[in-house]
Amino acid sequence: MSSNRAIAYKGPGKVEVIDIDYPTYELKDGPGVNPDNVGRKLPHAAILKVVTTNICGSDQHMVRGRTTAPVDLVLGHEITGEVIETGPGVEFIQKGDLVSVPFNISCGRCEMCKTRRTEICLNVNPDRPGSAYGYVDMGGWVGGQAEYVLVPYADWNLLKFPDKDQAMEKILDLTMLSDIFPTGFHGAVTAGVGPGSSVYIAGAGSVGTAAAVGAQLLGASVVIMADMNAERLENAAKFGCETIDVSKEDPREGIARILGREEVDAGVDAVGF
Ligand SMILES: NC(=O)c1ccc[n+]([C@@H]2O[C@H](COP(=O)([O-])OP(=O)(O)OC[C@H]3O[C@@H](n4cnc5c(N)ncnc54)[C@H](O)[C@@H]3O)[C@@H](O)[C@H]2O)c1
Ligand SMILES: [Zn+2]
Ligand SMILES: [Zn+2]
C-alpha cells in the first residue's frame, strides 16, 4: 500500500486528481506546510482509508480563488474513514474502527483543548492557533479528499462509531458529523435558539440546512430559511421551514409577512461570502 490519490487545488476554478504519497508518521514538506512543522514526529497518529467525504462551502472559497491557497494543496476537511493502521502512541483507536474526523485538528493537551476550545488548539499550527485538514493557512495538513489520510492525536480526535454495520447503513448521514452538522448546530446554539424562538437563517446550503434542523431540535417555533436558489428553498420547505427568496423579496418584508413583525429572536449567517 504505497500509493495514494487526492484532489488538489490547481488555481482559481481548477481542481485535479493527483498522485500523492501514502501518509507516514512524520510531517513532510508540501504546499502550505509551515517549516516548523516539517519533520514533526506523529506517533499519536492513525492512517485512515477514506470512506466518505464532502465538499464544504469553505472549499469553494479556495477553489473560486478568494484565498491565497497554494497550488497542489490537497483539499478535504470532512472525513469519515476506516482505520488502516495506528502509530505506536495510539492506545484506544484500533485498526478496523470506523470513525468520524472533526475538521478542527487539535492536540487534546494544551490549555485551549483542555477548556474545550479545540478550534484554537495551540499545538497544531505554528502560524496561529487552530488548524484543519486541507485548508489554506491552517498549517499545511494534507486534506482528506483522498484515498488515505493521516489523523494526528488519533485517540483524541477520532469519534468511533460503536456499531460499524449499523453506521455503514447510514453513512451518508453520518458523514455530516465531521463539519456540516455540528457547524450548523453550533450556529443555532450560539445564536441563542431555544424553545419557542423564531429564527432567520441566511443561506439554505448544507450548513444552513443543518442550522435549521439544529434550531428545530432546540425547540424553535418558526425557522425561516432565506436563499435565492429555488431548489434549496424547496428542500427547506419540505422539512417544515418557512422560506424567503431574497432575489424576489426583501428579507425584512419576508419576515414581516411570515411573523407579523419585522424581528426574529435569533439569526444565523450560513452564507459566508
Ligand atoms: N466551521 C466553520 O466555520 C464552517 C464550516 C462549514 C462551512 N462554513 C462556511 O459556511 C458558509 C456556508 O457553507 P455551505 O457549505 O452551506 O455553503 P453553500 O455555498 O452551499 O451555501 C451558501 C448558500 O447561501 C446562499 N446565499 C448567498 N447569498 C445569500 C444572501 N444574501 N441571503 C441568503 N442566502 C444567500 C447561496 O445561494 C447558497 O445556497 C460558507 O461560507 C462556509 O465557508 C464554515
Ligand atoms: Zn467546512
Ligand atoms: Zn491543543
XYZ file of C-alpha atoms and ligand atoms in Angstrom:
319
model
C 0.000 0.000 0.000
C 2.351 2.725 -1.129
C 0.213 4.774 -3.476
C -2.369 7.425 -2.762
C -4.510 9.761 -4.852
C -6.165 13.009 -3.899
C -7.981 16.082 -5.152
C -5.683 19.087 -5.358
C -6.292 22.798 -5.884
C -4.670 23.819 -9.166
C -5.512 27.534 -9.297
C -8.773 29.518 -9.478
C -11.596 27.353 -10.802
C -9.415 24.286 -11.206
C -9.038 21.052 -9.245
C -7.409 17.802 -10.344
C -6.895 14.268 -9.087
C -3.177 13.860 -8.446
C -0.865 11.143 -7.090
C 0.451 11.885 -3.598
C 2.486 9.963 -1.012
C 0.903 7.416 1.261
C 0.970 9.022 4.760
C 3.796 8.370 7.217
C 4.174 9.157 10.912
C 6.274 12.211 10.167
C 5.127 15.517 8.652
C 6.712 16.233 5.292
C 7.167 19.482 3.446
C 4.441 20.371 0.943
C 2.108 23.164 -0.212
C 1.308 25.443 2.725
C 3.341 23.474 5.262
C 4.977 25.696 7.842
C 8.728 24.931 8.009
C 8.390 24.414 11.758
C 6.043 21.502 11.113
C 8.417 19.697 8.727
C 9.917 16.584 10.289
C 7.494 16.609 13.193
C 7.006 13.074 14.540
C 3.458 11.777 14.820
C 3.464 8.540 16.870
C -0.012 9.521 18.083
C -1.485 9.432 14.534
C -3.676 6.956 12.687
C -3.887 6.343 8.945
C -7.405 6.103 7.522
C -8.854 4.784 4.300
C -11.423 7.421 3.439
C -14.980 6.036 3.294
C -16.910 9.285 2.698
C -16.032 12.944 2.388
C -17.924 16.106 1.480
C -17.250 19.296 -0.417
C -17.667 22.199 2.009
C -18.813 25.711 1.146
C -15.413 26.665 2.583
C -13.669 24.669 -0.170
C -15.444 26.873 -2.690
C -13.731 29.948 -1.223
C -10.367 28.429 -2.156
C -11.414 26.914 -5.470
C -13.048 30.141 -6.635
C -9.798 31.997 -5.987
C -10.967 34.027 -2.982
C -7.984 32.966 -0.851
C -4.211 32.567 -1.048
C -4.402 28.744 -1.189
C -1.198 27.351 -2.723
C -1.323 25.233 -5.897
C -1.310 21.468 -5.198
C -2.884 21.887 -1.764
C -4.811 18.651 -1.195
C -8.395 19.576 -0.287
C -10.856 17.993 2.105
C -11.601 18.558 5.785
C -14.782 16.486 6.074
C -13.560 12.951 6.566
C -15.160 9.681 7.592
C -12.896 6.661 7.330
C -11.732 3.245 8.398
C -8.561 2.972 10.450
C -5.941 1.088 8.440
C -3.030 1.411 10.869
C -2.065 3.277 14.038
C 1.176 4.782 15.327
C 2.950 3.365 18.402
C 1.485 6.085 20.632
C -2.156 5.271 19.882
C -3.822 3.357 22.713
C -7.582 3.142 22.183
C -8.332 3.598 18.487
C -7.756 0.349 16.620
C -7.286 -0.960 13.117
C -10.713 -1.588 11.557
C -12.523 1.130 13.537
C -14.985 3.225 11.514
C -14.504 6.838 12.572
C -15.654 10.411 12.015
C -12.903 13.042 11.927
C -13.709 16.500 13.344
C -12.435 19.089 10.866
C -10.570 21.021 13.588
C -7.214 19.386 14.211
C -6.360 19.608 17.890
C -3.910 18.055 20.336
C -6.091 17.458 23.394
C -3.142 18.520 25.551
C -2.942 22.317 25.508
C -4.718 24.895 27.624
C -7.265 25.602 24.850
C -8.109 21.947 24.214
C -8.497 21.398 27.959
C -11.119 24.159 28.049
C -12.931 22.639 25.009
C -11.672 25.344 22.618
C -10.298 22.840 20.119
C -10.755 25.308 17.257
C -7.882 27.344 18.686
C -5.560 24.496 19.714
C -2.087 25.901 20.379
C -0.029 22.940 19.179
C -1.067 22.109 15.610
C -0.343 25.198 13.520
C 2.882 27.155 14.033
C 1.362 30.197 12.255
C -1.554 30.726 14.622
C -3.896 28.854 16.957
C -6.224 26.434 15.173
C -5.884 24.089 12.260
C -7.751 21.913 9.772
C -7.044 19.348 7.056
C -6.542 20.591 3.509
C -7.142 24.248 4.163
C -5.294 27.459 3.357
C -3.373 28.973 6.299
C -4.193 26.037 8.541
C -0.741 24.543 8.945
C -0.494 22.547 5.722
C -2.038 19.285 6.987
C -2.866 17.085 3.977
C -6.574 17.012 3.150
C -8.948 14.078 3.106
C -10.477 14.214 -0.367
C -8.048 11.372 -0.899
C -7.813 7.602 -0.709
C -5.776 7.690 2.505
C -5.295 10.402 5.107
C -3.337 10.832 8.316
C -5.071 11.974 11.524
C -2.804 13.174 14.352
C -3.650 12.664 18.033
C -5.939 9.837 16.948
C -7.166 8.829 20.410
C -8.325 12.400 20.951
C -9.539 13.434 17.503
C -11.365 10.377 16.257
C -15.003 9.660 17.029
C -15.561 5.921 16.723
C -18.928 4.581 15.600
C -19.772 1.838 18.114
C -21.583 -0.405 15.606
C -19.826 -0.466 12.246
C -22.547 -2.244 10.232
C -25.267 -0.005 11.617
C -23.151 3.069 10.882
C -22.481 1.947 7.305
C -26.240 1.766 6.682
C -26.482 5.499 7.452
C -23.025 6.552 6.357
C -24.240 9.329 4.024
C -25.976 10.931 7.008
C -23.152 10.285 9.472
C -20.661 11.885 7.104
C -22.276 15.217 8.109
C -20.783 14.823 11.618
C -17.290 15.927 10.631
C -18.270 19.546 9.872
C -21.657 20.382 8.342
C -23.962 19.259 11.095
C -22.008 20.499 14.149
C -21.234 23.778 12.354
C -24.903 24.462 11.652
C -25.970 23.275 15.092
C -23.289 25.453 16.716
C -24.669 28.418 14.770
C -28.125 27.798 16.208
C -26.778 27.340 19.749
C -24.593 30.459 19.691
C -27.494 32.475 18.218
C -29.359 31.587 21.401
C -32.104 29.473 19.830
C -34.339 27.871 22.445
C -37.918 26.700 22.927
C -40.319 28.977 21.048
C -37.652 31.016 19.214
C -38.236 32.491 15.792
C -35.089 32.053 13.709
C -33.820 33.554 10.443
C -31.171 31.547 8.619
C -29.386 33.211 5.713
C -28.234 30.561 3.236
C -30.014 27.271 2.560
C -26.881 25.319 1.677
C -25.683 22.340 3.675
C -24.657 24.405 6.714
C -27.851 26.480 6.688
C -29.882 23.291 6.442
C -28.025 21.832 9.421
C -28.616 25.082 11.345
C -32.330 24.821 10.547
C -32.542 21.219 11.732
C -30.485 22.254 14.773
C -32.929 25.098 15.510
C -35.835 22.659 15.259
C -34.095 20.269 17.671
C -33.567 23.173 20.080
C -37.295 23.901 20.069
C -37.683 26.813 17.631
C -41.293 27.625 16.809
C -40.575 29.140 13.385
C -37.499 28.599 11.225
C -37.201 30.903 8.221
C -34.659 29.961 5.566
C -33.506 32.533 3.043
C -31.687 31.946 -0.237
C -32.011 32.837 -3.931
C -31.727 29.223 -5.024
C -35.267 27.912 -5.605
C -34.287 24.251 -5.343
C -32.687 24.788 -1.951
C -35.700 26.721 -0.686
C -37.951 23.890 -1.848
C -35.849 21.497 0.175
C -36.151 23.763 3.245
C -39.943 23.838 2.913
C -40.010 20.027 2.846
C -38.906 19.745 6.475
C -41.117 22.479 7.843
C -39.235 25.733 7.284
C -40.772 28.974 6.070
C -38.834 30.412 3.144
C -37.804 33.762 1.698
C -36.400 34.075 -1.817
C -34.097 37.055 -1.355
C -33.884 37.618 -5.119
C -37.607 38.408 -5.093
C -38.371 39.721 -1.633
C -36.606 41.956 0.870
C -35.748 39.788 3.920
C -37.298 42.283 6.327
C -40.582 42.251 4.393
C -40.470 38.473 4.182
C -40.037 38.187 7.936
C -42.973 40.564 8.491
C -45.118 38.530 6.038
C -44.393 35.337 7.955
C -44.293 36.553 11.577
C -46.425 39.686 11.506
C -43.416 41.707 12.749
C -40.027 42.611 11.365
C -37.868 40.944 14.040
C -36.751 37.427 14.782
C -35.353 36.156 18.090
C -32.208 34.660 16.544
C -30.294 34.781 13.276
C -27.646 32.562 11.701
C -25.380 33.602 8.805
C -24.794 30.465 6.748
C -23.682 32.318 3.611
C -20.147 33.440 4.427
C -19.095 35.177 1.242
N -16.807 25.738 10.902
C -16.952 26.699 10.060
O -16.573 27.806 10.361
C -17.608 26.429 8.755
C -17.883 25.126 8.370
C -18.542 24.911 7.179
C -18.885 25.993 6.386
N -18.586 27.253 6.774
C -18.985 28.405 5.967
O -20.401 28.462 5.976
C -20.867 29.001 4.741
C -21.956 28.099 4.152
O -21.437 26.825 3.829
P -22.229 25.854 2.853
O -21.425 24.627 2.686
O -23.644 25.715 3.287
O -22.117 26.747 1.526
P -23.057 26.852 0.230
O -22.301 27.691 -0.737
O -23.524 25.505 -0.183
O -24.360 27.666 0.727
C -24.434 29.054 0.798
C -25.831 29.473 0.303
O -26.008 30.866 0.562
C -26.834 31.395 -0.474
N -26.743 32.865 -0.439
C -25.842 33.693 -0.994
N -26.104 34.991 -0.673
C -27.211 34.983 0.114
C -27.969 36.000 0.788
N -27.628 37.289 0.714
N -29.035 35.625 1.534
C -29.387 34.330 1.640
N -28.695 33.304 1.032
C -27.637 33.639 0.274
C -26.278 30.712 -1.706
O -27.204 30.762 -2.793
C -26.044 29.280 -1.205
O -27.160 28.436 -1.418
C -19.639 29.140 3.848
O -19.194 30.496 3.852
C -18.608 28.274 4.509
O -17.296 28.723 4.304
C -17.973 27.485 7.947
Zn -16.025 23.032 6.224
Zn -4.498 21.647 21.785
